[in-house]
Coordinates of C-alpha atoms in Angstrom, one line a residue:
Chain S
M1 CA 20.3 -39.4 -13.4
F2 CA 16.9 -40.3 -11.5
S3 CA 14.7 -43.5 -11.7
R4 CA 12.5 -43.7 -14.6
R5 CA 9.6 -43.6 -11.8
T6 CA 10.8 -40.4 -10.7
R7 CA 11.1 -38.7 -13.8
I8 CA 7.5 -40.0 -14.8
L9 CA 6.2 -38.6 -11.7
L10 CA 7.8 -35.3 -11.9
G11 CA 6.5 -35.0 -15.5
V12 CA 2.9 -36.0 -14.4
L13 CA 3.0 -33.3 -11.7
V14 CA 4.4 -30.7 -13.8
V15 CA 1.9 -31.2 -16.7
A16 CA -1.0 -31.2 -14.2
S17 CA 0.1 -28.1 -12.8
L18 CA 0.3 -26.5 -16.3
T19 CA -3.1 -28.1 -17.2
F20 CA -4.8 -26.1 -14.2
V21 CA -3.2 -22.9 -15.2
I22 CA -4.2 -23.4 -18.8
L23 CA -7.9 -24.5 -17.8
D24 CA -8.1 -21.6 -15.2
L25 CA -6.6 -19.0 -17.7
R26 CA -9.3 -20.2 -20.1
G27 CA -11.8 -19.4 -17.5
G28 CA -15.6 -20.1 -18.1
E29 CA -18.0 -22.7 -16.4
G30 CA -17.5 -26.4 -17.0
P31 CA -16.3 -29.3 -15.0
F32 CA -13.1 -27.8 -14.0
A33 CA -14.7 -24.8 -12.4
S34 CA -17.5 -26.9 -10.5
V35 CA -14.6 -29.0 -9.0
R36 CA -12.8 -26.0 -8.0
N37 CA -15.8 -24.4 -6.3
A38 CA -16.5 -27.7 -4.3
G39 CA -12.8 -27.8 -3.4
S40 CA -13.2 -24.2 -2.1
N41 CA -16.2 -25.0 -0.4
V42 CA -14.6 -27.8 1.4
L43 CA -11.2 -25.7 2.4
G44 CA -13.6 -22.7 3.1
G45 CA -15.5 -25.1 5.9
L46 CA -12.0 -26.2 7.4
E47 CA -10.8 -22.8 7.5
R48 CA -13.8 -21.7 9.3
V49 CA -13.2 -24.4 11.9
A50 CA -9.5 -23.8 12.1
A51 CA -10.2 -20.0 12.5
T52 CA -12.4 -20.9 15.5
V53 CA -9.8 -23.0 16.7
F54 CA -7.4 -20.2 16.7
S55 CA -9.7 -17.8 17.8
P56 CA -8.0 -17.6 21.3
I57 CA -4.5 -16.6 19.6
T58 CA -6.0 -14.1 17.1
G59 CA -8.0 -12.5 19.9
A60 CA -5.2 -12.6 22.2
G61 CA -5.9 -8.8 22.9
S62 CA -9.1 -9.2 24.5
W63 CA -8.2 -12.1 26.5
W64 CA -5.4 -10.5 28.0
S65 CA -7.5 -7.5 29.0
T66 CA -10.1 -9.5 30.7
M67 CA -7.3 -11.3 32.8
R68 CA -6.2 -7.7 33.9
D69 CA -9.5 -6.9 34.8
Q70 CA -9.7 -9.1 37.9
A71 CA -6.8 -7.5 39.3
G72 CA -8.3 -5.0 41.7
Q73 CA -10.3 -1.7 41.5
I74 CA -7.1 0.2 41.1
Q75 CA -6.1 -1.7 37.9
T76 CA -9.8 -1.4 36.5
L77 CA -9.4 2.4 37.1
T78 CA -5.9 2.6 35.4
R79 CA -7.5 0.7 32.6
E80 CA -10.3 3.1 32.2
N81 CA -8.0 5.8 32.4
E82 CA -6.1 4.3 29.6
L83 CA -9.0 3.5 27.6
L84 CA -10.4 7.0 27.8
R85 CA -7.0 8.5 27.0
G86 CA -7.1 6.0 24.0
Q87 CA -10.4 7.4 23.1
L88 CA -9.0 10.9 23.3
Q89 CA -6.3 9.8 21.0
T90 CA -8.5 8.2 18.6
L91 CA -10.9 11.3 18.7
E92 CA -7.7 13.3 17.9
T93 CA -6.9 10.9 14.8
D94 CA -10.6 11.3 13.8
R95 CA -10.5 15.1 14.4
S96 CA -7.2 15.3 12.2
R97 CA -8.7 13.4 9.6
A98 CA -11.7 15.3 9.5
A99 CA -9.5 18.6 9.3
A100 CA -7.5 16.8 6.6
L101 CA -10.7 16.5 4.7
D102 CA -11.9 20.0 5.4
G103 CA -8.5 21.1 4.1
L104 CA -8.9 19.1 0.7
L105 CA -12.6 20.4 0.7
R106 CA -11.5 24.1 0.9
V107 CA -8.7 24.0 -1.8
A108 CA -11.0 21.9 -3.9
G109 CA -13.9 24.4 -3.3
V110 CA -12.0 27.4 -3.9
G111 CA -10.2 26.3 -6.9
Q112 CA -13.2 24.5 -8.4
Y113 CA -11.1 21.2 -8.7
R114 CA -13.0 18.1 -9.0
F115 CA -11.3 15.3 -6.8
V116 CA -11.3 11.6 -5.5
P117 CA -10.4 11.5 -2.1
A118 CA -7.9 8.6 -0.9
E119 CA -6.2 7.5 1.9
V120 CA -2.2 6.7 1.9
I121 CA -1.9 2.9 2.3
A122 CA 1.6 2.4 1.9
I123 CA 4.9 4.6 1.9
G124 CA 7.8 3.4 -0.4
P125 CA 10.6 2.4 2.0
A126 CA 13.2 4.8 2.6
Q127 CA 16.2 2.8 1.3
D128 CA 15.4 3.0 -2.1
F129 CA 15.6 6.8 -2.4
S130 CA 12.3 7.3 -4.2
W131 CA 9.6 9.2 -2.6
T132 CA 6.5 7.5 -3.5
I133 CA 3.3 6.6 -1.8
S134 CA 0.3 4.3 -2.5
I135 CA -3.1 5.3 -2.0
D136 CA -6.3 3.3 -1.8
A137 CA -7.9 4.7 -4.9
G138 CA -7.1 3.3 -8.6
R139 CA -8.6 2.7 -11.9
N140 CA -11.9 1.8 -10.6
D141 CA -12.0 5.3 -9.0
G142 CA -11.4 7.1 -12.2
I143 CA -7.8 7.6 -11.5
E144 CA -5.3 7.7 -14.4
P145 CA -1.7 8.3 -14.5
D146 CA -0.5 12.0 -14.4
M147 CA -3.2 13.4 -12.3
S148 CA -2.4 16.0 -9.7
V149 CA -2.5 14.9 -5.9
I150 CA -3.2 17.4 -3.4
N151 CA -3.8 17.4 0.1
G152 CA -5.4 20.3 2.4
A153 CA -2.1 22.2 2.4
G154 CA -1.3 22.3 -1.2
L155 CA 0.4 20.0 -4.0
V156 CA 1.5 16.5 -2.8
G157 CA 2.6 15.1 -6.2
R158 CA 1.3 13.3 -9.3
V159 CA -0.1 9.8 -9.9
L160 CA 2.7 7.7 -11.6
K161 CA 0.6 4.5 -12.3
T162 CA -2.4 3.0 -11.0
T163 CA -3.5 -0.8 -10.5
A164 CA -7.5 -1.4 -10.2
D165 CA -7.7 -0.1 -6.5
T166 CA -4.5 1.5 -5.8
S167 CA -2.3 4.1 -7.1
T168 CA 1.3 4.9 -7.0
V169 CA 2.0 8.7 -6.4
V170 CA 5.3 10.3 -6.9
L171 CA 6.0 13.2 -4.4
V172 CA 7.0 16.6 -5.6
V173 CA 10.1 16.1 -3.2
D174 CA 11.3 13.1 -5.4
Q175 CA 14.4 14.0 -7.0
G176 CA 13.0 13.2 -10.4
S177 CA 10.1 15.3 -10.0
S178 CA 9.7 18.8 -11.6
V179 CA 6.7 21.0 -11.6
G180 CA 6.2 24.2 -13.3
G181 CA 5.6 27.0 -10.8
R182 CA 4.7 30.7 -10.9
I183 CA 5.2 33.1 -8.2
A184 CA 1.9 34.5 -6.7
G185 CA 1.3 38.1 -7.2
T186 CA 4.2 38.7 -9.4
G187 CA 3.7 35.9 -12.1
E188 CA 7.4 34.8 -12.4
I189 CA 7.6 31.5 -13.7
G190 CA 10.1 28.7 -13.2
I191 CA 10.8 25.0 -12.5
V192 CA 10.5 23.4 -9.0
S193 CA 12.2 20.3 -8.7
G194 CA 12.3 17.8 -6.0
T195 CA 15.5 17.6 -3.9
G196 CA 15.1 14.1 -2.3
R197 CA 14.7 15.8 1.1
Q198 CA 11.1 15.8 2.4
D199 CA 10.9 19.4 3.5
E200 CA 12.9 21.2 0.5
L201 CA 12.1 21.9 -3.0
E202 CA 14.3 24.1 -5.7
F203 CA 12.8 26.7 -7.6
E204 CA 14.9 27.8 -10.5
L205 CA 13.6 31.1 -12.0
L206 CA 13.6 31.5 -15.9
D207 CA 14.4 35.1 -15.6
P208 CA 17.5 35.7 -13.8
L209 CA 16.7 39.3 -12.8
A210 CA 13.1 38.2 -11.4
D211 CA 12.3 39.8 -8.2
V212 CA 11.9 36.8 -5.4
R213 CA 11.7 37.4 -2.0
V214 CA 11.7 35.3 1.0
G215 CA 7.9 34.4 2.0
D216 CA 6.8 34.6 -1.7
A217 CA 4.2 31.7 -2.3
L218 CA 4.4 29.6 -5.4
V219 CA 1.3 28.1 -7.2
T220 CA 1.6 25.6 -10.0
F221 CA 1.4 27.0 -13.6
G222 CA -0.5 24.1 -15.0
S223 CA 0.2 21.9 -17.8
K224 CA -2.1 21.2 -20.9
G225 CA -5.2 19.6 -19.9
G226 CA -4.4 19.6 -16.4
R227 CA -1.8 16.9 -16.8
P228 CA 0.5 16.3 -15.0
Y229 CA -0.3 19.4 -13.0
A230 CA -3.5 21.4 -12.7
P231 CA -3.0 25.0 -12.6
G232 CA -3.2 27.1 -9.5
L233 CA -2.3 24.4 -6.7
P234 CA -0.3 25.8 -3.9
I235 CA 3.2 24.3 -3.9
G236 CA 5.1 26.1 -1.1
E237 CA 6.9 29.1 0.2
V238 CA 10.3 30.5 -0.7
V239 CA 12.5 30.2 2.5
E240 CA 15.9 31.1 0.9
V241 CA 17.0 32.9 -2.3
R242 CA 20.3 32.0 -3.5
G243 CA 22.5 33.2 -6.4
T244 CA 23.0 37.0 -7.1
G245 CA 21.6 39.0 -10.2
G246 CA 25.0 38.5 -12.0
Q247 CA 24.4 34.6 -12.3
L248 CA 22.4 33.0 -15.4
T249 CA 19.7 31.5 -13.1
R250 CA 18.4 32.4 -9.6
I251 CA 17.7 29.6 -7.4
A252 CA 15.2 29.7 -4.5
R253 CA 14.7 27.4 -1.7
V254 CA 11.1 26.5 -1.4
R255 CA 9.5 24.6 1.7
P256 CA 6.4 22.7 0.5
Y257 CA 3.1 23.5 2.2
A258 CA 2.4 19.8 2.2
D259 CA 4.4 18.1 5.2
M260 CA 5.4 15.2 3.1
S261 CA 6.1 13.0 6.2
R262 CA 2.5 13.2 7.4
I263 CA 0.3 12.7 4.7
S264 CA -2.7 10.8 5.3
V265 CA -5.9 12.0 3.5
V266 CA -5.1 12.9 -0.2
G267 CA -7.0 14.0 -3.1
V268 CA -6.6 13.1 -6.6
V269 CA -7.5 15.9 -9.0
T270 CA -9.5 14.3 -11.8
K271 CA -10.8 17.3 -13.2
P272 CA -9.1 20.7 -13.3
P273 CA -11.2 23.9 -13.3
R274 CA -12.4 25.4 -16.3
I275 CA -10.7 28.8 -15.4
D276 CA -7.0 28.9 -13.8
P277 CA -7.7 29.8 -10.2
R278 CA -4.7 31.9 -10.1
D279 CA -3.5 32.5 -6.7
S280 CA -6.8 32.1 -4.8
V281 CA -6.3 28.6 -3.3
L282 CA -3.2 29.8 -1.5
P283 CA -3.5 29.6 2.3
A284 CA -5.0 32.9 3.8
S285 CA -2.1 33.2 6.4
E286 CA 0.2 34.3 3.5
G287 CA 0.7 38.1 3.2
I288 CA -0.6 37.5 -0.5
D289 CA -3.7 39.3 -2.1
V290 CA -6.2 36.6 -2.0
I291 CA -8.5 37.1 -5.0
P292 CA -11.9 35.5 -3.9
S293 CA -13.0 32.8 -6.2
P294 CA -16.4 32.9 -8.0
A295 CA -17.8 30.1 -5.7
P296 CA -17.5 31.8 -2.2
L297 CA -18.5 35.0 -3.8
G298 CA -21.7 33.5 -5.3
G299 CA -22.4 32.4 -1.6
D300 CA -21.8 35.7 0.1
V301 CA -24.1 37.4 -2.7
E302 CA -26.8 35.1 -1.8
G303 CA -26.6 35.7 1.7
D304 CA -26.6 39.6 1.4
V305 CA -29.9 39.3 -0.8
T306 CA -31.5 37.4 2.0
V307 CA -30.4 39.6 5.0
P308 CA -32.0 42.8 3.4
D309 CA -35.3 40.9 3.0
V310 CA -35.8 40.3 6.5
A311 CA -34.2 43.7 7.5
L312 CA -36.2 45.5 5.2
P313 CA -39.1 47.2 7.4
D314 CA -36.3 48.7 9.7
A315 CA -33.7 49.7 7.6
T316 CA -35.2 51.0 4.0
V317 CA -33.6 54.1 4.2
A318 CA -30.0 53.6 5.2
P319 CA -29.0 51.1 2.7
E320 CA -30.4 53.4 0.0
E321 CA -28.1 56.3 1.2
E322 CA -25.2 54.1 1.4
T323 CA -25.6 52.9 -2.3
A324 CA -26.3 56.5 -3.2
A325 CA -23.1 57.4 -1.7
V326 CA -21.1 55.0 -3.8
P327 CA -21.6 56.6 -7.2
V328 CA -20.6 60.1 -5.8
E329 CA -17.3 58.9 -4.7
E330 CA -16.7 57.2 -7.8
P331 CA -16.2 60.3 -10.2
V332 CA -13.9 62.0 -7.8
P333 CA -10.5 60.5 -9.1
Chain O
V1 CA 5.0 -47.1 3.4
I2 CA 3.4 -45.3 0.7
W3 CA 0.2 -45.0 2.4
R4 CA 1.8 -43.9 5.7
Q5 CA 3.8 -41.3 3.5
A6 CA 0.7 -40.3 1.9
I7 CA -1.2 -39.7 5.1
I8 CA 1.5 -37.7 6.6
I9 CA 2.0 -35.6 3.7
G10 CA -1.6 -34.9 3.4
T11 CA -2.3 -34.2 7.0
F12 CA 1.0 -31.7 7.3
V13 CA 0.3 -30.0 3.9
L14 CA -3.6 -29.4 4.8
A15 CA -2.7 -28.2 8.5
A16 CA 0.0 -25.9 7.0
V17 CA -2.4 -24.3 4.4
L18 CA -5.0 -23.7 7.0
I19 CA -2.7 -22.4 9.7
E20 CA -1.2 -20.1 7.0
V21 CA -4.4 -18.4 5.8
T22 CA -6.4 -18.2 9.0
L23 CA -3.7 -17.7 11.6
L24 CA -0.3 -16.4 10.2
S25 CA -1.9 -14.0 7.6
R26 CA -4.1 -12.3 10.2
L27 CA -1.3 -11.7 12.9
G28 CA -0.3 -8.7 10.7
I29 CA 3.4 -9.2 10.7
P30 CA 5.5 -6.9 8.7
G31 CA 6.5 -7.8 5.2
A32 CA 5.6 -11.3 3.8
T33 CA 3.3 -13.7 5.4
P34 CA 5.4 -16.5 6.9
D35 CA 5.1 -19.2 4.4
L36 CA 4.6 -22.1 6.5
V37 CA 3.5 -24.2 3.6
V38 CA 6.9 -23.9 1.8
V39 CA 8.5 -24.8 5.0
T40 CA 6.3 -27.8 5.2
V41 CA 7.1 -28.9 1.6
V42 CA 10.9 -28.3 2.2
A43 CA 10.7 -30.3 5.6
I44 CA 8.8 -33.3 3.8
A45 CA 11.5 -33.2 0.9
L46 CA 14.4 -33.2 3.4
T47 CA 13.0 -35.9 5.7
M48 CA 11.2 -38.2 3.1
G49 CA 13.1 -37.4 -0.4
P50 CA 12.7 -35.5 -3.3
V51 CA 9.8 -37.2 -5.0
Q52 CA 7.5 -37.0 -1.9
G53 CA 8.7 -33.2 -1.8
A54 CA 7.5 -32.7 -5.2
V55 CA 4.3 -34.5 -4.4
S56 CA 3.7 -32.6 -1.4
G57 CA 4.3 -29.5 -3.4
F58 CA 1.9 -30.2 -5.9
V59 CA -0.9 -31.0 -3.4
A60 CA 0.2 -27.9 -1.0
G61 CA -0.1 -25.5 -4.3
V62 CA -3.3 -26.9 -5.4
L63 CA -4.8 -26.4 -1.9
L64 CA -3.6 -22.8 -1.4
D65 CA -5.1 -22.0 -4.5
L66 CA -8.4 -23.4 -3.7
A67 CA -8.5 -22.1 -0.5
P68 CA -10.9 -19.2 -0.5
P69 CA -8.9 -15.9 0.0
G70 CA -6.8 -16.8 -2.8
D71 CA -7.9 -15.9 -6.4
T72 CA -4.9 -16.5 -8.2
L73 CA -4.6 -18.8 -10.9
I74 CA -4.8 -22.4 -10.0
G75 CA -1.8 -24.2 -10.8
V76 CA 0.9 -21.6 -10.6
N77 CA 1.5 -22.2 -6.8
A78 CA 1.4 -25.7 -7.7
L79 CA 4.2 -25.7 -10.4
V80 CA 6.7 -23.6 -8.2
Y81 CA 6.2 -25.8 -5.2
V82 CA 6.8 -28.9 -7.4
G83 CA 10.1 -27.6 -8.3
I84 CA 11.0 -26.3 -4.9
G85 CA 10.2 -29.6 -3.3
F86 CA 12.0 -31.7 -5.9
V87 CA 15.0 -29.4 -5.7
A88 CA 15.3 -29.1 -2.0
G89 CA 15.2 -33.0 -1.7
V90 CA 17.9 -33.2 -4.4
A91 CA 20.2 -30.4 -3.5
V92 CA 21.0 -31.2 0.2
D93 CA 23.1 -34.2 0.5
P94 CA 21.5 -36.6 3.2
R95 CA 24.9 -36.7 4.8
D96 CA 25.0 -33.2 5.7
R97 CA 21.3 -32.4 6.7
T98 CA 22.5 -30.7 9.9
I99 CA 19.8 -28.1 11.2
P100 CA 21.6 -24.9 10.1
V101 CA 22.0 -26.5 6.4
M102 CA 18.5 -27.1 6.5
M103 CA 17.3 -23.9 7.9
G104 CA 19.4 -22.2 5.2
M105 CA 17.7 -24.6 2.4
V106 CA 14.3 -23.5 3.8
G107 CA 15.1 -19.7 3.7
L108 CA 16.3 -19.9 0.2
S109 CA 13.3 -21.8 -0.8
T110 CA 10.8 -19.4 0.8
G111 CA 12.6 -16.5 -0.7
A112 CA 12.8 -18.3 -4.2
A113 CA 8.8 -19.1 -3.9
V114 CA 8.0 -15.4 -3.7
L115 CA 10.4 -14.5 -6.9
L116 CA 9.2 -17.4 -9.1
I117 CA 5.4 -16.9 -8.2
A118 CA 5.8 -13.3 -9.0
G119 CA 7.5 -13.9 -12.1
L120 CA 5.2 -16.6 -13.4
D121 CA 2.3 -14.3 -12.6
T122 CA 3.6 -11.6 -14.4
M123 CA 4.5 -13.7 -17.3
L124 CA 1.0 -15.2 -17.3
G125 CA -0.4 -11.6 -17.6
S126 CA -1.3 -10.7 -13.8
D127 CA -0.9 -7.0 -13.5
R128 CA -1.3 -7.6 -9.6
V129 CA 2.6 -8.1 -8.8
D130 CA 4.3 -5.1 -7.4
W131 CA 7.9 -5.5 -8.3
E132 CA 8.7 -2.7 -5.9
Q133 CA 7.6 -4.7 -2.9
I134 CA 9.4 -7.8 -4.0
P135 CA 12.7 -7.2 -2.5
V136 CA 11.2 -6.7 0.9
L137 CA 8.7 -9.6 0.5
T138 CA 11.7 -12.1 -0.4
L139 CA 13.9 -11.1 2.1
T140 CA 11.3 -11.1 5.0
S141 CA 10.0 -14.3 3.5
A142 CA 13.4 -16.0 3.6
L143 CA 13.7 -14.6 7.2
Y144 CA 10.3 -16.0 8.5
G145 CA 11.2 -19.4 6.8
V146 CA 14.4 -19.9 8.6
I147 CA 12.5 -18.9 12.0
L148 CA 9.8 -21.4 11.1
A149 CA 12.3 -24.1 9.9
P150 CA 13.7 -26.0 12.9
L151 CA 10.2 -26.3 14.4
V152 CA 8.5 -27.8 11.3
I153 CA 11.6 -30.2 10.5
L154 CA 11.7 -31.3 14.0
A155 CA 8.1 -32.2 14.1
M156 CA 8.4 -33.8 10.7
R157 CA 11.6 -35.8 11.5
A158 CA 10.0 -37.1 14.6
V159 CA 6.8 -38.0 13.0
V160 CA 8.6 -39.7 9.9
R161 CA 10.9 -41.5 12.0
K162 CA 7.9 -43.1 14.4
A163 CA 5.7 -43.8 11.5
T164 CA 8.2 -44.9 8.6
P165 CA 11.2 -46.1 10.3
E166 CA 12.1 -48.0 7.3
V167 CA 12.8 -45.3 4.9
A168 CA 13.5 -42.3 7.1
V169 CA 16.6 -40.2 5.5
G170 CA 18.5 -37.8 7.1
V171 CA 20.3 -37.5 10.5

């Protein structure tokens, strides 16, 4: 169909391409590598020149602002105002990032989780109905599939797969996600599954007669070895209880603590705590008995020890009286 | 004629590669980077012929792989672009090379390039291809290709007519 010359030329080109692929796949040093390096160097130089040529376009933003600077004092002041407002906003972003990290540290510190912080770099498009995000930490950072992902508010999801420098995380609100949950306080257990909506989870209790109330807090039940979910991570709060005692199961609607639409900084739990932190990680504002965890307690004790040392000359007697009063009270009941 | 064609191909392809990696990829356009290289290869194929398309595809692929930010396997792009350059030159009958038809061909080619390169990379054992992104990348790449097509094709046609009037094909 084509002329002989055409066919030969095509064949040569295809074979040359494949040869390159094979040589490159084989890797290592040799004439091919040095030719490649030389080529890259030449192109790199050309690129630098091209980048300089294009810098007016790529740097268009600053060029525009200098133009505007010349348009009188009012504009200068307006610009300054904008700039300050912008700075305020970046400050706000910085502050919220810091707050997010603080929250993470609190959860991790109280629950004794070991985690790797990461930032969300991509969110799956809404049209494929999956709630997945990409984060900028991967295998190189020690992340493996099935690790829990948290943020300062609570459980976000679990790692689905990893690449060298990024990971894909399935959020708990994804329809395919299910987490073993436990009601803080009463300890009733059940399955928390995603509904596909960002602010709603479904909690199906195993015991149909269990006592669930609006406002109850849920924490993860935990899996063997902390995979896929480490124990004690706050999931969410019951906002509605459906199904009466007569039905086989009771279902509660749960609002996740973590706002799925505004996730920025997350932590991947690389090592769950040795002891289940129980309910200690729950946000303090919930009306649940918060059991202080060992870490803050230790800190408090040290503080108490140092304070009497300083105050000793003044108040030697008073503390002794107080400590003496305690054993007296105990035998009374 | 061959020498003049070679000079045109070399200049256009090199310029396309440089513009793509230093300018277009840095503009932060959502989705895929506008694939000026494929657009240029297809434009060459449509204005000069399939063989020239295949040759320019090969040159473009090798240059793009050599150009610093890329550290993909050398030859994968070349292989795909050879195929695209040749097919684009053969597929469109010289008699109906109107601008809309050629824009469509460019769009198909830029979209196909994303899929073919991703497929080849995966077959060769690269774990970097994120298939979740492929549909978006394919569609945006095709869209940007269609947008760039008239510019590149018109420029190419003007140059080809001027430099090699004896062999120019197309309208």
